[in-house]
Amino acid sequence: MTTTIPARSLAVEGDIGVLTLSYPPVNALSQVMREAIVEGMREANANPAVKAIVLICDGRTFLAGADITEFGKPPKAPSLREAQDQIEGASKPVIAAIHGTALGGGLEVALCCHYRVAVPSAKCGLPEVHLGLLPGAGGTQRLPRIVGVEKALDMILNGSHVPARKCLEMGLVDALVPEGELRAGAIAFARTVLAEGRPLRRVRDNDDKLLAARAHPEIFAKVRQDNARKFRGFPAPEANIQCIEAAVNLSFDEGLATERRLFTELVAGTPSIAQRYAFFAERKATKIPDVPDDTPTARVAKVGIIGAGTMGGGIAMNFANVGIPVVLVETQQAALDRGLAVVRKNYENSAKRGRFTTEQVEQRMDLLTGSLQMEALADCDLVIEAVFENMAVKKEIFGKLDRICKPGAVLATNTSALDVNEIASAATSRPEAVVGMHFFSPANVMKLLEVVRGAKTSATALATAMQIAKKIGKVAAVSGVCPGFIGNRILAARSAQAQAMVLEGAMPWDIDQVLYDFGLPMGPFAMSDLAGLDIGWSKETSKGATIRERLCEMDRRGQKNGAGYYDYAVVDGTRTAQPSEVTRGIIRDLMGEQGKVARAIGKEEILERCVYAMVNEGAKILDEGIAIRASDIDVVWVNGYGWPVYRGGPMFYADTVGLPTVVARLQAYGDRMGPGFTLSPLLERMAAEGKSFTR
Ligand code: NAD
């Protein structure tokens, strides 16, 4: 074996040449790896003793895919295409031997081999759509030729990682070989190919699987229609579909040309740049400058959760899902029973949808125990408090936890906005053990976890929270302590503008529509209706001073009772929101009382005031050190609030608009932004200096 990196070696075993490639950690298809493939294939092709070639990788995986740091940069020879041509054009059968994952470029190389074998644990996929791209090395042309158009659409549009057994069923791999015996299994398969005189099967030459779709072009219209909601705003799914249509309707080479053209367009476009940025931003968010990767963490073998309400139950599911036992503490048996029943129902619904078996439902439920005694938390390594949003209640609980929990336990609060420092220092003798773990609702579904670092939170408590977040599959971002932390503080800045504009003449549904069209799943008023208008509202203290207070006083509490900012009616079995005359009347009355006259507010003003106010708040958050980096703010908004990932996040979006424009527009709106609004000095400075947040 040569000592260059990447390493390649050709071992000749009888009449089989085994070309082994090694480029830790994941055998990425960087320029050096492409070179290794070209050279290795040349050597194997030229060796007269070799009658068939096995292409196999060292380490934990097959070729893992393109090196995405090379995207958008000038190509370095040899291209992936050249490496693929060496394989596909070989004069001897080439067999890909797959373990780990063959994703993206990795699978596209495997598709150029004449046969593919895999171990059962291997997975194949073309996940480029997740980065706003398409498989640009023939994947869109070869995959439909081997698995058929419908399966290819499904695999490519979902970017799914398909297990080897399923690949075998689809014909994507030709044989499974026993786990741990890939090399020997692939050699044996190669010998069979030779013994049976099987042909050099080039995927590109086989149109059989395309014929069905040629006769049924409507499958493309159907896939567009079925996924309209999911694909909204993303250019990549449409480009992927067009490539597969090209595979069906054009020659292989013309299809490849279409794929190349659309790939080039996507890779240079803002949506894909934003999606790739978001991908790296998530990874960066796990890095905390003064908490190195090797910081000791607590081993979390048992978790305690206080409160089995909306959040507590959902949070518990995250841990049961990964096999960690949870004890749920409530004050009343009825509340506990109700909480556990909701969890069971959620699991059973997932089982009905085929996500897992009924046996797995029971396994998960067995990991959850309930208690009415805080003492049951004594041996927990991590305790998460999820009771009512009330400082006095939270302090009382943390006081008890301080007395009950074992030394070294991490004590977390799921508060949405309360002062974590006050909870930590006023209620416990171990503020270093206290951290915020702010889950989003529904907690078993939403990806984001805001990890709130208190003034005294220890590196170990913080690192433990970050580590466990990863374990339960969350995307974590660190926030300092301030009202609302990163996410809700920015939400509040947006709400202030939305509320103000309603009293200037825009209707709630006008504002919601603009933000929906921008790419958010819903606007602020629809969101309030969904969450419940009465959160934090009480009859006793309500003064009828705001639209929301008046709506609540009229018992319009949002979707849950069929009326809020909107009227809700069930049409054809689905709940639809209609603009409400009642809300219109309340707005008119309030404006009259405040002596305000309605003016026409354009879509541009709605969007700019809402979104630039968010950017401005983000800049303040950054300036105050609440967020470590601008990209963390984007991670929060993409993963916790549905900000369209093809726009990167509020801070990335500001950069695409240009900070001088953002500042100029905010200044132009002037007093309209409201008395509570001040321009962020950091934003102003960065705009003046020609800087950007995320590039
Ligand atoms: P909830 O009212 O649904 O649940 C709270 C539960 O805590 C109730 O079941 C209650 O019986 C129980 N409880 C109250 N005092 C208790 C005590 N002393 N000991 C044990 N149990 C007690 O509330 P929720 O929506 O789940 O919110 C819980 C926390 O999560 C709040 O701090 C809230 O701000 C935060 N949060 C909520 C959301 C959301 O969307 N609902 C999102 C993020 C964070």
XYZ file of C-alpha atoms and ligand atoms in Angstrom:
739
model
C 0.000 0.000 0.000
C 1.257 3.453 -0.833
C 1.675 5.953 1.956
C 0.132 8.931 0.192
C -3.177 10.313 1.416
C -5.572 9.174 0.197
C -4.173 5.692 -0.014
C -5.133 3.289 -2.729
C -4.016 -0.271 -3.210
C -4.669 -2.922 -5.769
C -4.521 -6.473 -4.438
C -4.831 -9.256 -6.975
C -6.589 -12.303 -5.590
C -6.641 -14.960 -8.276
C -8.332 -13.218 -11.167
C -10.000 -10.508 -9.058
C -8.407 -7.113 -8.515
C -9.466 -5.506 -5.264
C -9.044 -1.744 -5.448
C -9.130 -0.399 -1.896
C -9.494 3.311 -1.293
C -8.794 5.011 1.990
C -9.261 8.666 2.831
C -10.254 9.163 6.454
C -12.541 10.071 7.993
C -15.316 9.410 5.462
C -13.655 8.771 2.090
C -15.024 12.032 0.706
C -14.700 12.476 -3.039
C -12.217 15.327 -2.873
C -9.874 15.998 -5.751
C -7.197 13.680 -4.332
C -9.725 10.869 -3.973
C -10.946 11.316 -7.535
C -7.339 11.080 -8.656
C -6.906 7.871 -6.655
C -9.928 6.352 -8.381
C -8.709 7.305 -11.861
C -5.216 5.938 -11.219
C -6.444 2.847 -9.433
C -8.875 1.995 -12.210
C -6.174 2.517 -14.847
C -3.860 0.182 -12.998
C -6.524 -2.494 -12.563
C -7.644 -2.204 -16.165
C -4.092 -2.519 -17.416
C -3.270 -5.600 -15.335
C -3.852 -8.659 -17.530
C -4.186 -10.948 -14.499
C -7.254 -8.999 -13.340
C -10.516 -10.171 -14.920
C -12.941 -8.330 -12.619
C -12.498 -5.426 -10.228
C -13.932 -4.916 -6.739
C -14.081 -1.285 -5.604
C -14.069 -1.124 -1.816
C -13.247 1.444 0.872
C -11.380 1.265 4.173
C -12.712 2.823 7.348
C -16.262 3.260 8.462
C -17.931 3.898 5.134
C -17.965 3.624 1.356
C -17.301 6.865 -0.573
C -19.353 9.252 1.514
C -20.153 11.849 -1.129
C -18.772 14.986 -2.649
C -16.677 17.328 -0.588
C -19.184 20.124 -0.123
C -16.473 22.634 0.660
C -15.513 22.339 -3.041
C -19.008 23.335 -4.231
C -19.167 26.603 -6.055
C -15.378 26.728 -6.458
C -13.551 26.244 -9.759
C -13.418 22.488 -10.460
C -10.123 20.722 -9.913
C -9.193 17.884 -12.245
C -9.882 15.083 -12.419
C -13.603 15.709 -12.276
C -15.962 13.231 -10.747
C -17.208 12.586 -14.259
C -13.726 11.466 -15.357
C -13.463 9.135 -12.387
C -16.890 7.727 -13.191
C -16.023 7.267 -16.869
C -12.977 5.233 -15.885
C -15.245 2.879 -13.981
C -18.215 2.706 -16.313
C -16.014 2.387 -19.387
C -13.807 -0.353 -17.902
C -13.345 -3.406 -20.074
C -13.841 -5.692 -17.067
C -16.793 -5.906 -14.687
C -16.491 -3.509 -11.743
C -18.316 -4.378 -8.530
C -18.934 -1.740 -5.861
C -18.633 -3.180 -2.352
C -20.689 -0.942 -0.073
C -20.591 -0.565 3.692
C -21.545 2.393 5.865
C -23.166 4.870 3.510
C -23.075 5.501 -0.209
C -24.604 8.938 -0.365
C -24.627 11.604 -3.038
C -21.455 11.376 -5.104
C -20.667 8.082 -3.354
C -23.789 6.458 -4.747
C -23.281 8.163 -8.093
C -19.893 6.429 -8.338
C -21.449 3.121 -7.284
C -24.057 3.591 -10.030
C -21.227 3.639 -12.572
C -20.060 0.222 -11.424
C -21.527 -2.697 -13.310
C -22.732 -4.414 -10.135
C -23.213 -3.458 -6.494
C -23.049 -5.571 -3.357
C -23.601 -4.308 0.185
C -23.642 -5.426 3.787
C -27.102 -5.309 5.439
C -26.239 -2.279 7.591
C -25.277 -0.141 4.581
C -27.442 2.718 3.355
C -27.693 4.417 -0.021
C -29.168 7.776 -0.916
C -29.025 10.971 -2.924
C -29.598 13.625 -0.240
C -28.535 16.663 -2.316
C -32.020 18.184 -2.180
C -31.419 18.938 1.499
C -28.649 21.310 0.459
C -30.791 22.896 -2.218
C -29.056 20.893 -4.936
C -29.510 17.902 -7.179
C -27.256 14.894 -7.683
C -25.001 16.442 -10.280
C -22.916 13.443 -11.301
C -25.482 11.437 -13.218
C -27.571 10.426 -10.206
C -30.794 11.807 -11.635
C -30.199 9.919 -14.895
C -28.939 6.602 -13.591
C -31.136 6.072 -10.533
C -34.452 6.053 -12.455
C -32.891 3.643 -14.965
C -32.183 1.180 -12.206
C -35.086 1.557 -9.723
C -37.781 3.091 -11.928
C -39.077 6.640 -12.035
C -41.457 6.641 -9.094
C -38.963 5.162 -6.650
C -36.264 7.488 -7.936
C -38.529 10.506 -7.434
C -39.275 9.361 -3.914
C -35.633 8.749 -3.030
C -34.284 11.931 -4.598
C -37.028 14.310 -3.468
C -36.900 13.046 0.112
C -33.132 12.702 0.130
C -33.709 9.544 2.118
C -31.045 7.095 3.269
C -32.334 3.745 2.052
C -31.310 0.603 3.974
C -29.468 -2.076 1.995
C -32.310 -4.617 2.177
C -34.655 -2.140 0.565
C -31.972 -1.324 -2.021
C -31.836 -5.027 -2.835
C -35.611 -5.137 -3.331
C -35.437 -2.113 -5.620
C -32.570 -3.576 -7.637
C -30.211 -0.823 -6.567
C -27.880 -3.428 -5.138
C -27.507 -6.871 -6.682
C -26.666 -8.890 -3.584
C -26.251 -8.598 0.161
C -23.198 -10.159 1.742
C -22.818 -11.002 5.429
C -21.946 -8.189 7.793
C -18.215 -7.964 8.356
C -17.449 -10.078 5.279
C -17.772 -7.463 2.602
C -14.439 -8.018 0.931
C -14.751 -11.788 0.710
C -18.414 -11.517 -0.272
C -17.658 -9.050 -3.045
C -14.824 -11.197 -4.385
C -17.141 -14.235 -4.390
C -19.782 -12.201 -6.225
C -17.200 -11.050 -8.786
C -16.209 -14.678 -9.377
C -19.861 -15.561 -10.003
C -20.126 -12.749 -12.524
C -17.092 -14.147 -14.333
C -18.176 -17.768 -14.057
C -21.617 -17.010 -15.438
C -20.210 -14.736 -18.097
C -22.527 -11.935 -17.046
C -22.354 -8.819 -19.221
C -20.747 -5.467 -18.452
C -24.026 -3.967 -17.347
C -23.923 -0.227 -17.775
C -26.839 1.485 -16.078
C -26.806 4.285 -18.647
C -27.648 1.850 -21.459
C -30.786 0.440 -19.889
C -34.030 2.300 -20.584
C -36.433 -0.511 -19.635
C -37.431 1.018 -16.312
C -38.198 4.367 -17.964
C -40.811 3.009 -20.312
C -43.625 2.953 -17.759
C -43.187 6.655 -17.003
C -42.900 7.527 -20.691
C -46.437 6.218 -21.020
C -47.601 8.091 -17.887
C -46.204 11.615 -17.839
C -48.877 12.568 -15.267
C -46.775 11.046 -12.477
C -44.667 14.199 -12.569
C -47.681 16.484 -12.207
C -48.872 14.322 -9.335
C -45.604 14.470 -7.434
C -45.589 18.258 -7.808
C -49.142 18.522 -6.580
C -48.775 16.075 -3.691
C -45.751 17.930 -2.357
C -46.714 21.507 -3.165
C -46.773 22.509 0.481
C -43.487 20.849 1.345
C -41.663 22.226 -1.700
C -43.073 25.751 -1.419
C -40.318 28.284 -2.035
C -37.574 25.719 -2.691
C -36.215 25.649 -6.251
C -34.283 22.373 -5.837
C -37.201 19.898 -5.788
C -38.508 21.267 -9.080
C -35.049 21.075 -10.651
C -34.702 17.469 -9.473
C -38.067 16.610 -11.008
C -37.094 18.242 -14.288
C -33.916 16.153 -14.399
C -35.861 12.940 -13.928
C -38.309 14.068 -16.606
C -35.293 14.594 -18.837
C -34.107 11.064 -18.051
C -37.455 9.786 -19.265
C -37.839 11.952 -22.351
C -34.317 12.575 -23.615
C -31.245 10.520 -24.441
C -28.831 9.718 -21.618
C -26.330 12.344 -22.742
C -29.002 15.002 -23.196
C -30.322 14.132 -19.742
C -26.829 14.525 -18.300
C -26.568 17.932 -19.984
C -29.888 18.988 -18.422
C -28.665 17.779 -15.040
C -25.426 19.733 -15.410
C -27.226 22.907 -16.469
C -29.723 22.789 -13.599
C -27.027 21.872 -11.089
C -24.971 24.872 -12.169
C -27.980 27.127 -11.712
C -28.822 25.742 -8.286
C -25.310 25.783 -6.906
C -24.904 29.481 -7.712
C -28.355 30.453 -6.403
C -29.040 32.048 -3.029
C -31.372 29.263 -1.807
C -28.706 26.567 -2.041
C -26.031 28.878 -0.684
C -28.393 29.554 2.234
C -29.079 25.859 2.794
C -25.397 24.987 2.776
C -24.750 27.876 5.136
C -27.486 26.548 7.455
C -25.921 23.084 7.352
C -22.573 24.415 8.562
C -24.232 26.848 10.979
C -25.824 23.946 12.867
C -22.459 22.308 13.315
C -20.799 25.541 14.352
C -23.507 26.176 16.947
C -22.260 23.214 18.983
C -18.883 24.917 19.471
C -18.597 27.111 22.541
C -15.329 29.069 22.538
C -14.562 28.751 26.252
C -15.986 25.242 26.638
C -13.615 22.957 24.726
C -14.815 19.713 23.152
C -13.057 17.651 25.823
C -14.878 19.322 28.743
C -16.002 16.586 31.155
C -19.743 15.887 31.008
C -22.146 14.153 33.368
C -23.212 10.698 32.227
C -26.968 10.948 31.765
C -28.377 7.520 32.584
C -31.629 8.698 34.143
C -33.657 11.851 33.589
C -36.233 13.504 35.825
C -38.941 15.804 34.483
C -41.146 17.965 36.657
C -44.548 18.692 35.174
C -46.269 16.290 32.775
C -48.134 18.983 30.847
C -47.785 20.037 27.220
C -44.024 20.372 27.412
C -43.084 17.822 30.091
C -44.702 14.912 28.259
C -43.129 15.849 24.927
C -39.717 16.312 26.529
C -39.979 12.897 28.197
C -40.614 11.259 24.809
C -37.255 12.482 23.513
C -35.415 10.529 26.173
C -37.559 7.383 26.013
C -36.950 7.379 22.250
C -33.237 6.888 22.824
C -33.639 4.381 25.657
C -33.023 6.687 28.628
C -35.368 6.060 31.581
C -37.400 9.027 32.764
C -39.243 9.751 35.985
C -42.064 12.277 35.613
C -43.129 14.183 38.716
C -46.527 15.855 39.142
C -48.451 17.180 42.125
C -51.701 15.355 41.353
C -52.270 11.764 40.247
C -54.857 12.941 37.732
C -52.358 15.280 36.046
C -49.779 12.519 35.924
C -52.243 10.050 34.418
C -53.352 12.612 31.886
C -49.752 13.415 30.923
C -48.779 9.764 30.479
C -51.965 9.076 28.520
C -51.090 11.861 26.062
C -47.603 10.398 25.607
C -49.064 6.946 24.982
C -51.510 8.338 22.455
C -48.713 10.127 20.602
C -46.693 6.923 20.443
C -49.693 4.906 19.329
C -50.376 7.410 16.562
C -46.785 7.060 15.396
C -47.162 3.282 15.458
C -50.327 3.560 13.371
C -48.411 5.557 10.809
C -45.848 2.753 10.710
C -43.050 4.735 12.352
C -42.507 1.904 14.827
C -44.111 -1.290 16.140
C -46.634 -1.610 18.975
C -43.928 -3.506 20.833
C -41.712 -0.449 20.593
C -44.549 1.676 21.989
C -44.540 -0.534 25.086
C -40.746 -0.466 25.314
C -40.847 3.304 25.369
C -43.728 3.496 27.828
C -41.857 1.074 30.115
C -39.060 3.631 30.333
C -41.443 6.235 31.781
C -42.388 6.127 35.428
C -44.521 8.616 37.306
C -44.269 9.925 40.835
C -45.976 12.461 43.060
C -42.804 12.816 45.146
C -39.897 15.075 44.257
C -37.708 12.603 46.194
C -38.036 10.262 43.221
C -35.565 12.592 41.475
C -32.745 11.859 43.939
C -30.802 9.564 41.612
C -31.412 11.443 38.344
C -28.406 12.761 36.441
C -30.435 15.462 34.709
C -33.664 17.040 35.919
C -35.736 19.266 33.630
C -38.374 21.475 35.191
C -41.436 22.119 32.971
C -44.086 23.521 35.315
C -46.149 26.700 34.924
C -44.301 29.821 33.785
C -44.239 31.387 37.228
C -41.086 32.536 39.013
C -42.327 31.762 42.528
C -43.308 28.203 41.574
C -40.021 27.634 39.773
C -37.975 28.944 42.683
C -39.767 26.693 45.124
C -39.055 23.710 42.905
C -35.372 24.530 42.467
C -35.041 24.955 46.229
C -36.364 21.440 46.651
C -34.176 20.078 43.871
C -31.150 21.581 45.587
C -31.937 19.557 48.694
C -32.951 16.349 46.921
C -30.717 15.896 43.854
C -27.401 14.095 44.005
C -24.175 16.071 43.675
C -23.208 16.491 40.033
C -26.771 16.382 38.741
C -27.595 18.958 36.073
C -30.675 21.008 36.961
C -32.447 22.445 33.931
C -35.432 24.717 33.442
C -37.620 24.801 30.352
C -38.694 28.364 31.027
C -39.543 30.368 27.899
C -38.527 33.733 29.221
C -37.849 33.846 32.975
C -34.482 34.845 34.423
C -32.411 31.673 34.690
C -29.877 33.486 36.892
C -32.529 34.321 39.436
C -33.736 30.715 39.494
C -30.150 29.469 39.849
C -28.831 31.847 42.484
C -31.845 32.754 44.566
C -33.203 29.231 44.854
C -30.197 26.910 44.928
C -26.814 26.649 46.586
C -25.402 25.267 43.342
C -26.048 27.809 40.582
C -23.263 26.198 38.565
C -25.472 23.133 38.086
C -28.357 25.154 36.649
C -28.894 25.603 32.928
C -31.839 26.470 30.704
C -33.028 23.802 28.295
C -35.672 25.560 26.250
C -37.586 23.032 24.162
C -40.141 24.089 21.567
C -43.662 22.849 21.220
C -44.397 20.061 20.336
C -41.235 19.074 22.192
C -41.046 15.598 20.677
C -41.145 17.051 17.173
C -39.469 20.444 17.089
C -35.772 20.261 16.295
C -34.517 23.233 18.260
C -33.155 23.245 21.764
C -32.058 26.622 23.097
C -29.502 25.913 25.784
C -29.464 28.863 28.141
C -26.193 29.609 29.846
C -26.588 31.357 33.176
C -23.943 33.659 34.631
C -22.744 30.838 36.871
C -23.545 27.777 34.747
C -20.481 25.507 34.800
C -18.758 24.315 31.681
C -19.723 20.769 32.636
C -23.436 21.559 33.005
C -23.400 23.393 29.678
C -21.439 20.679 27.872
C -23.775 18.032 29.317
C -26.841 19.869 28.024
C -25.250 20.209 24.583
C -24.222 16.566 24.500
C -27.618 15.257 25.534
C -29.248 17.543 22.955
C -27.248 15.768 20.278
C -28.106 12.388 21.697
C -31.843 13.061 21.481
C -31.489 14.427 17.963
C -31.984 18.116 18.660
C -30.258 21.029 17.011
C -28.825 23.021 19.893
C -27.812 26.660 20.106
C -26.508 28.483 23.164
C -28.177 31.638 24.418
C -27.229 33.914 27.269
C -29.822 35.112 29.743
C -32.194 37.872 28.640
C -35.979 38.087 28.434
C -37.111 35.589 25.798
C -33.563 34.412 25.057
C -32.616 34.494 21.370
C -35.766 33.149 19.745
C -38.637 34.695 21.671
C -36.848 38.016 22.048
C -36.655 38.331 18.270
C -40.250 37.131 18.022
C -41.280 39.918 20.391
C -39.543 42.521 18.204
C -41.488 41.253 15.211
C -44.775 41.126 17.146
C -44.337 44.732 18.225
C -44.236 45.813 14.568
C -47.108 43.549 13.585
C -49.269 44.876 16.406
C -48.348 48.461 15.619
C -49.190 48.083 11.938
C -52.619 46.702 12.787
C -53.346 49.961 14.575
C -52.111 51.900 11.550
C -54.413 50.258 9.067
C -53.095 46.795 8.088
C -55.336 43.862 8.948
C -53.884 40.839 10.811
C -54.538 38.616 7.778
C -52.695 41.068 5.495
C -49.628 40.816 7.698
C -49.884 37.038 8.016
C -50.159 36.706 4.245
C -46.991 38.712 3.611
C -44.976 36.598 6.040
C -46.471 33.391 4.666
C -45.525 34.448 1.157
C -42.030 35.205 2.410
C -41.814 31.512 3.338
C -42.783 31.259 6.999
C -45.333 28.571 7.845
C -47.647 31.228 9.276
C -47.690 34.842 10.357
C -47.792 36.234 13.908
C -51.583 36.395 14.264
C -52.224 32.871 13.000
C -49.437 31.755 15.328
C -51.044 33.483 18.324
C -54.364 31.847 17.495
C -52.642 28.472 17.332
C -50.774 28.907 20.620
C -53.847 30.296 22.399
C -54.485 34.002 22.937
C -55.035 33.489 26.649
C -51.472 32.376 27.432
C -50.378 34.807 30.109
C -53.786 36.556 30.062
C -56.040 36.738 33.083
C -59.583 38.018 33.413
C -58.762 39.801 36.659
C -55.949 41.928 35.271
C -57.251 42.405 31.719
C -57.808 46.101 30.933
C -59.118 45.861 27.392
C -56.127 47.925 26.281
C -55.018 45.714 23.398
C -56.713 43.775 20.625
C -55.681 40.554 22.279
C -57.133 41.525 25.650
C -60.418 42.465 24.023
C -60.515 39.205 22.082
C -59.887 37.212 25.263
C -62.522 39.203 27.142
C -64.971 38.082 24.446
C -63.803 34.515 25.024
C -62.076 34.417 21.650
C -59.088 32.361 22.773
C -57.795 31.200 19.400
C -58.093 27.978 17.434
C -58.883 25.928 20.504
C -62.334 27.495 20.865
C -62.932 28.327 17.224
C -62.347 32.079 17.364
C -59.412 34.409 17.862
C -57.997 36.979 15.465
C -59.652 34.768 12.865
C -62.975 32.965 12.755
C -62.488 29.241 12.340
C -64.865 27.077 10.399
C -64.548 23.437 9.452
C -64.881 23.163 5.682
C -64.683 19.673 4.140
C -63.216 18.284 7.321
C -60.373 20.812 7.550
C -60.268 23.821 9.786
C -59.995 27.038 7.817
C -59.266 30.518 9.064
C -61.465 33.381 7.853
C -60.904 37.105 8.403
C -63.153 38.106 11.271
C -65.602 40.993 11.354
C -65.392 40.938 15.147
C -61.641 41.499 15.043
C -62.100 44.182 12.401
C -64.566 45.912 14.735
C -62.229 45.750 17.724
C -59.430 47.266 15.647
C -61.714 50.036 14.404
C -62.846 50.828 17.956
C -59.333 50.870 19.368
C -58.071 53.118 16.593
C -60.993 55.463 17.155
C -60.287 55.639 20.874
C -56.628 56.390 20.186
C -57.493 58.971 17.540
C -55.773 57.008 14.781
C -56.705 57.141 11.130
C -56.122 54.085 8.963
C -53.724 54.388 6.037
C -52.928 51.920 3.292
C -49.863 49.885 4.212
C -48.082 48.123 1.371
C -46.652 44.612 1.397
C -43.130 45.953 1.256
C -43.579 47.970 4.440
C -45.134 44.994 6.227
C -42.255 42.746 5.293
C -39.501 45.238 5.958
C -40.757 46.419 9.314
C -41.344 42.874 10.566
C -38.155 41.337 9.246
C -35.731 44.235 9.669
C -36.938 44.689 13.256
C -35.955 41.047 13.774
C -32.527 41.658 12.233
C -32.081 44.726 14.424
C -32.944 42.740 17.557
C -30.598 39.975 16.386
C -27.801 42.540 16.115
C -28.478 43.697 19.687
C -28.456 40.090 20.877
C -25.094 39.645 19.198
C -23.740 42.906 20.545
C -24.717 41.980 24.102
C -23.037 38.578 23.779
C -26.351 36.744 24.225
C -25.598 34.831 21.031
C -22.061 33.613 20.422
C -22.276 34.232 16.676
C -24.787 35.546 14.157
C -25.245 32.107 12.635
C -26.526 30.775 15.997
C -29.415 33.241 15.727
C -30.205 31.816 12.320
C -30.039 28.262 13.675
C -32.629 29.231 16.291
C -35.027 30.791 13.806
C -34.732 28.097 11.153
C -35.155 25.194 13.556
C -37.528 26.657 16.114
C -39.734 29.117 14.228
C -39.979 27.835 10.676
C -37.862 30.554 9.067
C -37.430 29.276 5.486
C -34.040 27.602 5.330
C -33.653 28.737 1.720
C -33.331 32.232 3.177
C -30.672 31.066 5.669
C -32.044 32.843 8.729
C -32.733 36.492 9.603
C -29.051 37.428 9.834
C -28.110 35.659 6.605
C -31.100 37.281 4.938
C -29.952 40.716 6.091
C -26.614 40.032 4.436
C -28.298 39.095 1.168
C -30.292 42.347 1.270
C -27.213 44.317 2.324
C -26.841 45.884 5.764
C -26.786 49.464 4.452
C -30.220 48.852 2.909
C -31.566 47.396 6.157
C -30.322 50.405 8.121
C -31.580 52.906 5.553
C -35.050 51.390 5.510
C -35.286 51.270 9.303
C -34.227 54.906 9.423
C -36.751 55.792 6.759
C -39.575 54.272 8.798
C -38.386 56.399 11.710
C -41.102 57.063 14.273
C -43.389 54.464 12.737
C -41.168 51.783 14.280
C -42.570 52.877 17.627
C -41.223 54.478 20.818
C -39.727 51.143 21.978
C -37.566 50.839 18.877
C -33.923 51.858 18.741
C -31.451 51.092 16.020
C -28.733 48.645 17.019
C -25.374 50.453 17.146
C -23.678 47.263 15.966
C -25.940 47.023 12.937
C -25.305 50.648 12.084
C -21.561 50.283 12.508
C -21.357 47.107 10.447
C -23.413 48.677 7.674
C -21.145 51.725 7.645
C -18.029 49.556 7.547
C -19.375 47.389 4.720
C -19.372 44.293 6.901
C -21.762 41.360 6.977
C -22.976 39.055 9.741
C -22.516 35.664 8.187
C -19.935 35.783 5.410
P -48.668 23.083 31.212
O -49.591 23.909 31.992
O -49.187 22.307 30.050
O -47.949 22.041 32.161
C -47.435 22.368 33.406
C -47.569 21.150 34.276
O -46.818 21.350 35.446
C -49.002 20.842 34.714
O -49.324 19.524 34.349
C -48.962 21.029 36.212
O -49.811 20.128 36.898
C -47.527 20.769 36.529
N -47.064 21.381 37.766
C -47.304 22.628 38.217
N -46.668 22.823 39.387
C -46.025 21.691 39.687
C -45.200 21.274 40.758
N -44.925 22.081 41.756
N -44.695 20.028 40.728
C -44.957 19.214 39.690
N -45.746 19.545 38.664
C -46.267 20.772 38.651
O -47.494 24.056 30.762
P -46.467 23.885 29.544
O -47.041 24.544 28.352
O -46.035 22.488 29.471
O -45.269 24.824 30.012
C -44.339 24.388 30.969
C -43.102 25.275 30.891
O -42.564 25.180 29.591
C -43.356 26.746 31.132
O -42.252 27.284 31.813
C -43.450 27.316 29.748
O -43.108 28.677 29.687
C -42.427 26.470 29.053
N -42.599 26.380 27.605
C -43.821 26.214 27.051
C -43.957 26.131 25.690
C -45.299 25.910 25.041
O -45.435 26.170 23.840
N -46.291 25.427 25.746
C -42.825 26.203 24.871
C -41.577 26.336 25.474
C -41.471 26.429 26.835
